[in-house]
Amino acid sequence: MLDILIKNASELVTCKSAGPKTGRDLDALDVVKGGDLAIKDGRIVAIGHLNEDAKKIIDATEKAVLPGFVDCHTHLVFSGSREDEFALKTQGANYLEILKQGGGILSTVNRTREATPPQLLAAALARIRMASDYGTTTLEIKSGYGLDFQNELKMLAAVRCLHTNRRMESVPTFLGAHAVPQEFKDNREAYVREVLRMVEEFRRQSLAEYCDVFVEEGAFSAKEAETVLKGAKACGCRIKLHAGEFSDIGGVELGADLGATSIDHLDYISEEGMRLMAEKKIIGVLLPGVPFHLMTGHYAPARRIIDAGIPIALATDFNPGSCPTLSMQMIIALACRYMRLTAAEALNAATINAAYALDRGDRIGSLDVGKQADIIILNIPNHRQLPYWFGMNLVERVIKNGRIVK
Ligand code: NIG
Ligand code: FE
């Protein structure tokens, strides 16, 4: 007897792929029309036209069934909000200028340092619930609003508490190199050494899978990032970078050289950087919510990035400063409008390729027999309507690990 049988979906959008999708293949979805999907013991056990008994039957007539979204880049644990800064930005203020004056990331650092662990966790849990409601079944979470040992530990401990959440799998990333904290502003090298000490200890406690660095003017140079990321690799961490958000200062070349799992943002990227990423098969995580929210008008050159052969993923970058949304549906809508992705490209980027950006492509990210049953049912008859309607929640049901959570 099956646990759940989803019947008669107008489209089962499988996003099936043996590896990260690139080039033309990114535009192919593998859709089963009028299909059924069977779930048992948390896994997908059959796809096609099925007539088995199940404890629960879900009628999906006129609905599209998709793999749950994988949001492979978020800063979900933090305290406070920055609507005051947003108001300034609508009047023309600049993100990096605000950071230079001790605002931006550093203002969230102050709020987060003040928060108690239960306060931090309660806020994170409310956000997990919201992300799940919008169809995300796995998300990555970066630290980086503590910027000292005790507070980075507090953030990563909060992420660990989220591990048992039934709606969401959370993947922890250490981002001690997010900004130089005020107390180290005249001694950057000492802070880099402190980051190295933290990564070693957090890795020893298995509190982080990845180490990330914000490579940017006003944050960390490629040279500083190299020191941090080499140290991280030496203690068994996989690596990611924030590169090319506002300028291209060598982060892409460094990430390619060190074998990063993904390099994220890429709003500014050179031809040579693209060639290197394609050659090393590094996932380019594009975050269109950022230029949208910051109103820069400068989006990653997605078509050139795809044509170069780089596997792209999409993510929210959810954070209080540069992208306050948890809606992967909104990100897909933006990617199609501003980066001119097709619906199929955006969907693959938000599911299977995003799963590969978290080294989980063999387990999640597609509807495939044997894979974890992380599935969403949308109130639309075909996947092309997903980017078309925008700013509304089209997700009707969410199944996580074979359990109905919405
Ligand atoms: O990905 N770039 C650095 N970090 C975030 C922004 C964090 C913040 O503004 O609080 C980002 O855009
Ligand atoms: Fe980010």
GROMACS .gro file of C-alpha atoms and ligand atoms in nm:
model
  419
    1MET     CA    1   0.000   0.000   0.000
    2LEU     CA    2   0.135   0.343  -0.099
    3ASP     CA    3   0.142   0.634   0.143
    4ILE     CA    4   0.034   0.899  -0.109
    5LEU     CA    5  -0.080   0.879  -0.470
    6ILE     CA    6  -0.098   1.206  -0.665
    7LYS     CA    7  -0.345   1.145  -0.951
    8ASN     CA    8  -0.396   1.295  -1.292
    9ALA     CA    9  -0.167   1.600  -1.277
   10SER     CA   10  -0.205   1.806  -1.591
   11GLU     CA   11   0.177   1.827  -1.584
   12LEU     CA   12   0.432   1.635  -1.380
   13VAL     CA   13   0.735   1.856  -1.431
   14THR     CA   14   1.021   1.621  -1.346
   15CYS     CA   15   1.333   1.841  -1.401
   16LYS     CA   16   1.516   1.507  -1.427
   17SER     CA   17   1.889   1.519  -1.499
   18ALA     CA   18   2.198   1.312  -1.427
   19GLY     CA   19   2.403   1.624  -1.356
   20PRO     CA   20   2.373   2.002  -1.345
   21LYS     CA   21   2.194   2.120  -1.659
   22THR     CA   22   2.377   2.347  -1.903
   23GLY     CA   23   2.319   2.518  -2.238
   24ARG     CA   24   2.028   2.387  -2.447
   25ASP     CA   25   1.959   2.110  -2.196
   26LEU     CA   26   1.870   2.377  -1.938
   27ASP     CA   27   1.566   2.455  -2.151
   28ALA     CA   28   1.438   2.093  -2.140
   29LEU     CA   29   1.211   1.989  -1.853
   30ASP     CA   30   1.088   1.633  -1.913
   31VAL     CA   31   0.715   1.684  -1.852
   32VAL     CA   32   0.472   1.392  -1.805
   33LYS     CA   33   0.120   1.499  -1.906
   34GLY     CA   34  -0.182   1.358  -1.724
   35GLY     CA   35   0.048   1.155  -1.497
   36ASP     CA   36   0.037   1.006  -1.150
   37LEU     CA   37   0.309   0.995  -0.885
   38ALA     CA   38   0.342   0.743  -0.601
   39ILE     CA   39   0.507   0.799  -0.262
   40LYS     CA   40   0.609   0.545  -0.001
   41ASP     CA   41   0.838   0.576   0.303
   42GLY     CA   42   0.935   0.931   0.212
   43ARG     CA   43   1.044   0.845  -0.141
   44ILE     CA   44   0.905   0.864  -0.492
   45VAL     CA   45   0.843   0.502  -0.593
   46ALA     CA   46   0.668   0.537  -0.930
   47ILE     CA   47   0.577   0.796  -1.195
   48GLY     CA   48   0.342   0.731  -1.487
   49HIS     CA   49  -0.011   0.596  -1.510
   50LEU     CA   50  -0.070   0.408  -1.187
   51ASN     CA   51  -0.356   0.215  -1.032
   52GLU     CA   52  -0.232   0.118  -0.687
   53ASP     CA   53  -0.398   0.161  -0.350
   54ALA     CA   54  -0.282   0.445  -0.128
   55LYS     CA   55  -0.359   0.568   0.223
   56LYS     CA   56  -0.409   0.915   0.074
   57ILE     CA   57  -0.506   1.007  -0.281
   58ILE     CA   58  -0.456   1.366  -0.400
   59ASP     CA   59  -0.646   1.470  -0.711
   60ALA     CA   60  -0.421   1.699  -0.916
   61THR     CA   61  -0.653   1.754  -1.211
   62GLU     CA   62  -0.567   2.084  -1.385
   63LYS     CA   63  -0.264   2.129  -1.158
   64ALA     CA   64   0.110   2.127  -1.215
   65VAL     CA   65   0.326   1.906  -0.991
   66LEU     CA   66   0.689   2.006  -0.944
   67PRO     CA   67   0.991   1.923  -0.730
   68GLY     CA   68   1.003   2.147  -0.422
   69PHE     CA   69   1.212   2.460  -0.473
   70VAL     CA   70   1.571   2.450  -0.348
   71ASP     CA   71   1.674   2.795  -0.225
   72CYS     CA   72   2.053   2.752  -0.234
   73HIS     CA   73   2.152   3.098  -0.102
   74THR     CA   74   1.988   3.267   0.198
   75HIS     CA   75   2.083   3.462   0.509
   76LEU     CA   76   1.771   3.348   0.694
   77VAL     CA   77   1.893   3.380   1.054
   78PHE     CA   78   1.908   3.744   1.170
   79SER     CA   79   1.731   3.987   1.394
   80GLY     CA   80   1.555   4.311   1.303
   81SER     CA   81   1.472   4.467   0.968
   82ARG     CA   82   1.599   4.756   0.754
   83GLU     CA   83   1.296   4.936   0.616
   84ASP     CA   84   1.456   5.272   0.705
   85GLU     CA   85   1.745   5.193   0.470
   86PHE     CA   86   1.501   5.086   0.202
   87ALA     CA   87   1.329   5.422   0.227
   88LEU     CA   88   1.668   5.593   0.181
   89LYS     CA   89   1.742   5.373  -0.120
   90THR     CA   90   1.417   5.468  -0.287
   91GLN     CA   91   1.545   5.825  -0.254
   92GLY     CA   92   1.873   5.733  -0.424
   93ALA     CA   93   2.108   5.618  -0.143
   94ASN     CA   94   2.365   5.354  -0.236
   95TYR     CA   95   2.405   5.010  -0.067
   96LEU     CA   96   2.785   5.016  -0.031
   97GLU     CA   97   2.780   5.381   0.088
   98ILE     CA   98   2.538   5.284   0.365
   99LEU     CA   99   2.770   4.996   0.465
  100LYS     CA  100   3.072   5.229   0.471
  101GLN     CA  101   2.890   5.453   0.719
  102GLY     CA  102   2.842   5.161   0.958
  103GLY     CA  103   2.487   5.079   0.844
  104GLY     CA  104   2.376   4.799   0.618
  105ILE     CA  105   2.513   4.458   0.717
  106LEU     CA  106   2.668   4.613   1.030
  107SER     CA  107   2.333   4.739   1.158
  108THR     CA  108   2.192   4.386   1.130
  109VAL     CA  109   2.505   4.263   1.311
  110ASN     CA  110   2.419   4.491   1.604
  111ARG     CA  111   2.058   4.367   1.618
  112THR     CA  112   2.168   4.004   1.587
  113ARG     CA  113   2.431   4.034   1.860
  114GLU     CA  114   2.162   4.174   2.094
  115ALA     CA  115   1.920   3.888   2.025
  116THR     CA  116   1.897   3.590   2.259
  117PRO     CA  117   1.919   3.240   2.107
  118PRO     CA  118   1.544   3.177   2.155
  119GLN     CA  119   1.459   3.511   1.990
  120LEU     CA  120   1.682   3.431   1.694
  121LEU     CA  121   1.534   3.085   1.659
  122ALA     CA  122   1.174   3.204   1.683
  123ALA     CA  123   1.228   3.455   1.403
  124ALA     CA  124   1.400   3.191   1.189
  125LEU     CA  125   1.119   2.940   1.245
  126ALA     CA  126   0.855   3.190   1.134
  127ARG     CA  127   1.057   3.247   0.815
  128ILE     CA  128   1.097   2.872   0.754
  129ARG     CA  129   0.720   2.840   0.774
  130MET     CA  130   0.677   3.121   0.522
  131ALA     CA  131   0.937   2.976   0.280
  132SER     CA  132   0.768   2.637   0.303
  133ASP     CA  133   0.429   2.790   0.236
  134TYR     CA  134   0.576   2.935  -0.084
  135GLY     CA  135   0.708   2.598  -0.198
  136THR     CA  136   1.068   2.580  -0.075
  137THR     CA  137   1.160   2.238   0.066
  138THR     CA  138   1.536   2.281   0.114
  139LEU     CA  139   1.733   2.596   0.187
  140GLU     CA  140   2.086   2.698   0.261
  141ILE     CA  141   2.147   2.940   0.550
  142LYS     CA  142   2.458   3.152   0.597
  143SER     CA  143   2.589   3.292   0.921
  144GLY     CA  144   2.762   3.630   0.896
  145TYR     CA  145   2.564   3.866   1.120
  146GLY     CA  146   2.761   3.771   1.433
  147LEU     CA  147   3.116   3.846   1.315
  148ASP     CA  148   3.270   3.724   1.638
  149PHE     CA  149   3.312   3.376   1.777
  150GLN     CA  150   3.026   3.380   2.024
  151ASN     CA  151   2.770   3.534   1.789
  152GLU     CA  152   2.863   3.333   1.480
  153LEU     CA  153   2.831   3.025   1.701
  154LYS     CA  154   2.490   3.150   1.816
  155MET     CA  155   2.377   3.177   1.454
  156LEU     CA  156   2.508   2.834   1.350
  157ALA     CA  157   2.358   2.678   1.661
  158ALA     CA  158   2.021   2.825   1.556
  159VAL     CA  159   2.063   2.664   1.212
  160ARG     CA  160   2.141   2.334   1.380
  161CYS     CA  161   1.818   2.360   1.583
  162LEU     CA  162   1.632   2.394   1.252
  163HIS     CA  163   1.764   2.055   1.136
  164THR     CA  164   1.478   1.866   1.294
  165ASN     CA  165   1.214   2.085   1.130
  166ARG     CA  166   0.970   1.869   0.938
  167ARG     CA  167   0.901   2.127   0.668
  168MET     CA  168   1.254   2.210   0.565
  169GLU     CA  169   1.604   2.078   0.530
  170SER     CA  170   1.853   2.353   0.619
  171VAL     CA  171   2.212   2.353   0.495
  172PRO     CA  172   2.458   2.555   0.709
  173THR     CA  173   2.725   2.785   0.565
  174PHE     CA  174   2.979   2.983   0.767
  175LEU     CA  175   3.010   3.341   0.640
  176GLY     CA  176   3.237   3.498   0.903
  177ALA     CA  177   3.392   3.695   0.614
  178HIS     CA  178   3.071   3.890   0.542
  179ALA     CA  179   3.199   4.228   0.663
  180VAL     CA  180   3.482   4.349   0.886
  181PRO     CA  181   3.322   4.425   1.225
  182GLN     CA  182   3.368   4.774   1.374
  183GLU     CA  183   3.607   4.651   1.645
  184PHE     CA  184   3.851   4.526   1.377
  185LYS     CA  185   3.811   4.808   1.129
  186ASP     CA  186   4.171   4.924   1.172
  187ASN     CA  187   4.312   4.571   1.184
  188ARG     CA  188   4.171   4.368   0.899
  189GLU     CA  189   4.445   4.103   0.906
  190ALA     CA  190   4.360   4.023   1.266
  191TYR     CA  191   3.997   3.971   1.170
  192VAL     CA  192   4.094   3.739   0.884
  193ARG     CA  193   4.295   3.535   1.137
  194GLU     CA  194   3.991   3.531   1.364
  195VAL     CA  195   3.777   3.398   1.076
  196LEU     CA  196   4.030   3.119   1.023
  197ARG     CA  197   4.011   3.026   1.391
  198MET     CA  198   3.630   3.023   1.374
  199VAL     CA  199   3.607   2.806   1.063
  200GLU     CA  200   3.835   2.547   1.215
  201GLU     CA  201   3.633   2.524   1.534
  202PHE     CA  202   3.290   2.529   1.364
  203ARG     CA  203   3.403   2.262   1.123
  204ARG     CA  204   3.526   2.048   1.414
  205GLN     CA  205   3.177   2.072   1.562
  206SER     CA  206   3.019   1.996   1.220
  207LEU     CA  207   2.831   2.326   1.237
  208ALA     CA  208   2.902   2.426   0.876
  209GLU     CA  209   2.915   2.239   0.544
  210TYR     CA  210   3.035   2.537   0.344
  211CYS     CA  211   3.250   2.843   0.399
  212ASP     CA  212   3.159   3.156   0.202
  213VAL     CA  213   3.328   3.496   0.159
  214PHE     CA  214   3.176   3.825   0.041
  215VAL     CA  215   3.434   3.938  -0.217
  216GLU     CA  216   3.359   4.303  -0.280
  217GLU     CA  217   3.494   4.652  -0.246
  218GLY     CA  218   3.411   4.748   0.115
  219ALA     CA  219   3.398   4.381   0.219
  220PHE     CA  220   3.690   4.142   0.141
  221SER     CA  221   3.956   4.147  -0.130
  222ALA     CA  222   4.031   3.839  -0.342
  223LYS     CA  223   4.361   3.806  -0.152
  224GLU     CA  224   4.186   3.801   0.186
  225ALA     CA  225   3.927   3.559   0.050
  226GLU     CA  226   4.203   3.330  -0.069
  227THR     CA  227   4.346   3.309   0.282
  228VAL     CA  228   4.006   3.232   0.434
  229LEU     CA  229   3.897   2.980   0.171
  230LYS     CA  230   4.227   2.792   0.167
  231GLY     CA  231   4.202   2.759   0.546
  232ALA     CA  232   3.843   2.642   0.513
  233LYS     CA  233   3.935   2.379   0.255
  234ALA     CA  234   4.220   2.256   0.471
  235CYS     CA  235   3.973   2.168   0.745
  236GLY     CA  236   3.733   1.992   0.510
  237CYS     CA  237   3.484   2.268   0.425
  238ARG     CA  238   3.347   2.304   0.074
  239ILE     CA  239   3.346   2.661  -0.051
  240LYS     CA  240   3.121   2.926  -0.202
  241LEU     CA  241   3.177   3.292  -0.286
  242HIS     CA  242   2.973   3.610  -0.318
  243ALA     CA  243   3.135   3.762  -0.626
  244GLY     CA  244   3.043   4.031  -0.877
  245GLU     CA  245   2.749   4.176  -0.684
  246PHE     CA  246   2.859   4.536  -0.746
  247SER     CA  247   3.198   4.500  -0.914
  248ASP     CA  248   3.438   4.240  -1.049
  249ILE     CA  249   3.746   4.227  -0.823
  250GLY     CA  250   3.875   3.879  -0.895
  251GLY     CA  251   3.639   3.662  -0.689
  252VAL     CA  252   3.532   3.449  -0.986
  253GLU     CA  253   3.890   3.365  -1.087
  254LEU     CA  254   3.973   3.279  -0.726
  255GLY     CA  255   3.664   3.059  -0.687
  256ALA     CA  256   3.744   2.874  -1.009
  257ASP     CA  257   4.102   2.824  -0.900
  258LEU     CA  258   4.002   2.684  -0.559
  259GLY     CA  259   3.724   2.462  -0.699
  260ALA     CA  260   3.422   2.632  -0.538
  261THR     CA  261   3.091   2.444  -0.544
  262SER     CA  262   2.918   2.765  -0.652
  263ILE     CA  263   2.993   3.131  -0.715
  264ASP     CA  264   2.696   3.355  -0.644
  265HIS     CA  265   2.562   3.690  -0.781
  266LEU     CA  266   2.774   3.738  -1.101
  267ASP     CA  267   2.603   4.064  -1.194
  268TYR     CA  268   2.953   4.166  -1.301
  269ILE     CA  269   3.161   3.892  -1.462
  270SER     CA  270   3.433   3.893  -1.731
  271GLU     CA  271   3.448   3.668  -2.039
  272GLU     CA  272   3.751   3.499  -1.888
  273GLY     CA  273   3.563   3.443  -1.561
  274MET     CA  274   3.281   3.276  -1.755
  275ARG     CA  275   3.523   3.054  -1.942
  276LEU     CA  276   3.688   2.940  -1.618
  277MET     CA  277   3.358   2.865  -1.444
  278ALA     CA  278   3.234   2.661  -1.739
  279GLU     CA  279   3.559   2.470  -1.759
  280LYS     CA  280   3.550   2.385  -1.387
  281LYS     CA  281   3.172   2.313  -1.398
  282ILE     CA  282   3.107   2.556  -1.112
  283ILE     CA  283   2.743   2.645  -1.054
  284GLY     CA  284   2.664   3.014  -1.107
  285VAL     CA  285   2.393   3.109  -0.859
  286LEU     CA  286   2.200   3.407  -0.996
  287LEU     CA  287   2.008   3.628  -0.754
  288PRO     CA  288   1.781   3.865  -0.951
  289GLY     CA  289   1.595   3.972  -0.635
  290VAL     CA  290   1.901   4.180  -0.540
  291PRO     CA  291   1.923   4.422  -0.836
  292PHE     CA  292   1.543   4.436  -0.824
  293HIS     CA  293   1.528   4.536  -0.456
  294LEU     CA  294   1.833   4.763  -0.476
  295MET     CA  295   1.696   4.917  -0.796
  296THR     CA  296   2.036   4.910  -0.966
  297GLY     CA  297   1.894   4.790  -1.296
  298HIS     CA  298   2.210   4.579  -1.341
  299TYR     CA  299   2.122   4.209  -1.367
  300ALA     CA  300   2.363   3.920  -1.426
  301PRO     CA  301   2.417   3.864  -1.802
  302ALA     CA  302   2.232   3.533  -1.778
  303ARG     CA  303   2.212   3.458  -2.150
  304ARG     CA  304   2.586   3.498  -2.196
  305ILE     CA  305   2.648   3.296  -1.880
  306ILE     CA  306   2.426   3.012  -2.009
  307ASP     CA  307   2.578   3.027  -2.357
  308ALA     CA  308   2.925   3.002  -2.202
  309GLY     CA  309   2.821   2.660  -2.068
  310ILE     CA  310   2.791   2.748  -1.698
  311PRO     CA  311   2.522   2.557  -1.508
  312ILE     CA  312   2.308   2.826  -1.345
  313ALA     CA  313   2.090   2.808  -1.036
  314LEU     CA  314   1.845   3.064  -0.898
  315ALA     CA  315   1.805   3.161  -0.532
  316THR     CA  316   1.647   3.435  -0.325
  317ASP     CA  317   1.953   3.561  -0.127
  318PHE     CA  318   1.689   3.628   0.139
  319ASN     CA  319   1.834   3.887   0.382
  320PRO     CA  320   1.716   4.213   0.542
  321GLY     CA  321   1.930   4.443   0.326
  322SER     CA  322   1.953   4.339  -0.036
  323CYS     CA  323   1.662   4.100  -0.085
  324PRO     CA  324   1.383   4.067   0.169
  325THR     CA  325   1.180   3.792   0.002
  326LEU     CA  326   1.158   3.418   0.059
  327SER     CA  327   0.945   3.360  -0.250
  328MET     CA  328   1.122   3.147  -0.511
  329GLN     CA  329   0.814   3.209  -0.729
  330MET     CA  330   0.894   3.581  -0.727
  331ILE     CA  331   1.259   3.508  -0.812
  332ILE     CA  332   1.150   3.295  -1.109
  333ALA     CA  333   0.917   3.574  -1.222
  334LEU     CA  334   1.207   3.825  -1.204
  335ALA     CA  335   1.453   3.592  -1.379
  336CYS     CA  336   1.217   3.554  -1.675
  337ARG     CA  337   1.146   3.926  -1.700
  338TYR     CA  338   1.487   4.080  -1.635
  339MET     CA  339   1.726   3.801  -1.736
  340ARG     CA  340   1.505   3.670  -2.015
  341LEU     CA  341   1.514   3.311  -1.897
  342THR     CA  342   1.249   3.077  -2.035
  343ALA     CA  343   1.010   2.921  -1.785
  344ALA     CA  344   1.188   2.586  -1.830
  345GLU     CA  345   1.531   2.737  -1.770
  346ALA     CA  346   1.415   2.918  -1.458
  347LEU     CA  347   1.248   2.604  -1.320
  348ASN     CA  348   1.552   2.383  -1.372
  349ALA     CA  349   1.767   2.655  -1.214
  350ALA     CA  350   1.539   2.672  -0.908
  351THR     CA  351   1.523   2.294  -0.854
  352ILE     CA  352   1.773   2.043  -0.993
  353ASN     CA  353   2.063   2.284  -1.053
  354ALA     CA  354   2.006   2.447  -0.715
  355ALA     CA  355   2.021   2.100  -0.559
  356TYR     CA  356   2.361   2.051  -0.725
  357ALA     CA  357   2.470   2.389  -0.587
  358LEU     CA  358   2.424   2.223  -0.245
  359ASP     CA  359   2.586   1.893  -0.354
  360ARG     CA  360   2.248   1.723  -0.315
  361GLY     CA  361   2.154   1.665  -0.678
  362ASP     CA  362   2.151   1.289  -0.633
  363ARG     CA  363   1.886   1.306  -0.359
  364ILE     CA  364   1.660   1.609  -0.424
  365GLY     CA  365   1.571   1.864  -0.694
  366SER     CA  366   1.374   1.644  -0.936
  367LEU     CA  367   1.081   1.407  -0.955
  368ASP     CA  368   1.257   1.079  -1.009
  369VAL     CA  369   1.198   0.727  -0.881
  370GLY     CA  370   1.412   0.668  -0.572
  371LYS     CA  371   1.447   1.036  -0.487
  372GLN     CA  372   1.322   1.201  -0.169
  373ALA     CA  373   0.953   1.295  -0.200
  374ASP     CA  374   0.987   1.677  -0.184
  375ILE     CA  375   0.700   1.787  -0.403
  376ILE     CA  376   0.480   2.091  -0.462
  377ILE     CA  377   0.140   2.110  -0.626
  378LEU     CA  378   0.058   2.439  -0.796
  379ASN     CA  379  -0.276   2.582  -0.878
  380ILE     CA  380  -0.190   2.625  -1.248
  381PRO     CA  381  -0.242   2.381  -1.536
  382ASN     CA  382   0.103   2.421  -1.694
  383HIS     CA  383   0.451   2.527  -1.586
  384ARG     CA  384   0.458   2.822  -1.828
  385GLN     CA  385   0.206   2.997  -1.605
  386LEU     CA  386   0.449   2.991  -1.311
  387PRO     CA  387   0.654   3.299  -1.412
  388TYR     CA  388   0.353   3.457  -1.580
  389TRP     CA  389   0.141   3.519  -1.269
  390PHE     CA  390   0.354   3.709  -1.022
  391GLY     CA  391   0.345   3.829  -0.662
  392MET     CA  392   0.083   3.568  -0.572
  393ASN     CA  393   0.132   3.234  -0.405
  394LEU     CA  394   0.041   2.960  -0.654
  395VAL     CA  395   0.149   2.677  -0.424
  396GLU     CA  396  -0.146   2.478  -0.300
  397ARG     CA  397   0.023   2.179  -0.139
  398VAL     CA  398   0.371   2.101  -0.013
  399ILE     CA  399   0.498   1.749   0.053
  400LYS     CA  400   0.830   1.726   0.239
  401ASN     CA  401   0.999   1.389   0.284
  402GLY     CA  402   0.675   1.218   0.188
  403ARG     CA  403   0.468   1.410   0.446
  404ILE     CA  404   0.203   1.666   0.362
  405VAL     CA  405   0.309   1.992   0.533
  406LYS     CA  406   0.068   2.224   0.350
  407NIG     O1  407   2.412   3.862  -0.055
  407NIG     N1  408   2.634   4.059  -0.023
  407NIG     C1  409   2.639   4.040   0.095
  407NIG     N2  410   2.543   3.988   0.166
  407NIG     C2  411   2.408   3.997   0.133
  407NIG     C3  412   2.349   4.122   0.186
  407NIG     C4  413   2.344   4.119   0.331
  407NIG     C5  414   2.284   4.242   0.391
  407NIG     O2  415   2.272   4.348   0.328
  407NIG     O3  416   2.247   4.230   0.510
  407NIG     C6  417   2.389   3.976  -0.014
  407NIG     O4  418   2.349   4.066  -0.087
  408FE      FE  419   2.408   3.669  -0.004
   0.00000   0.00000   0.00000
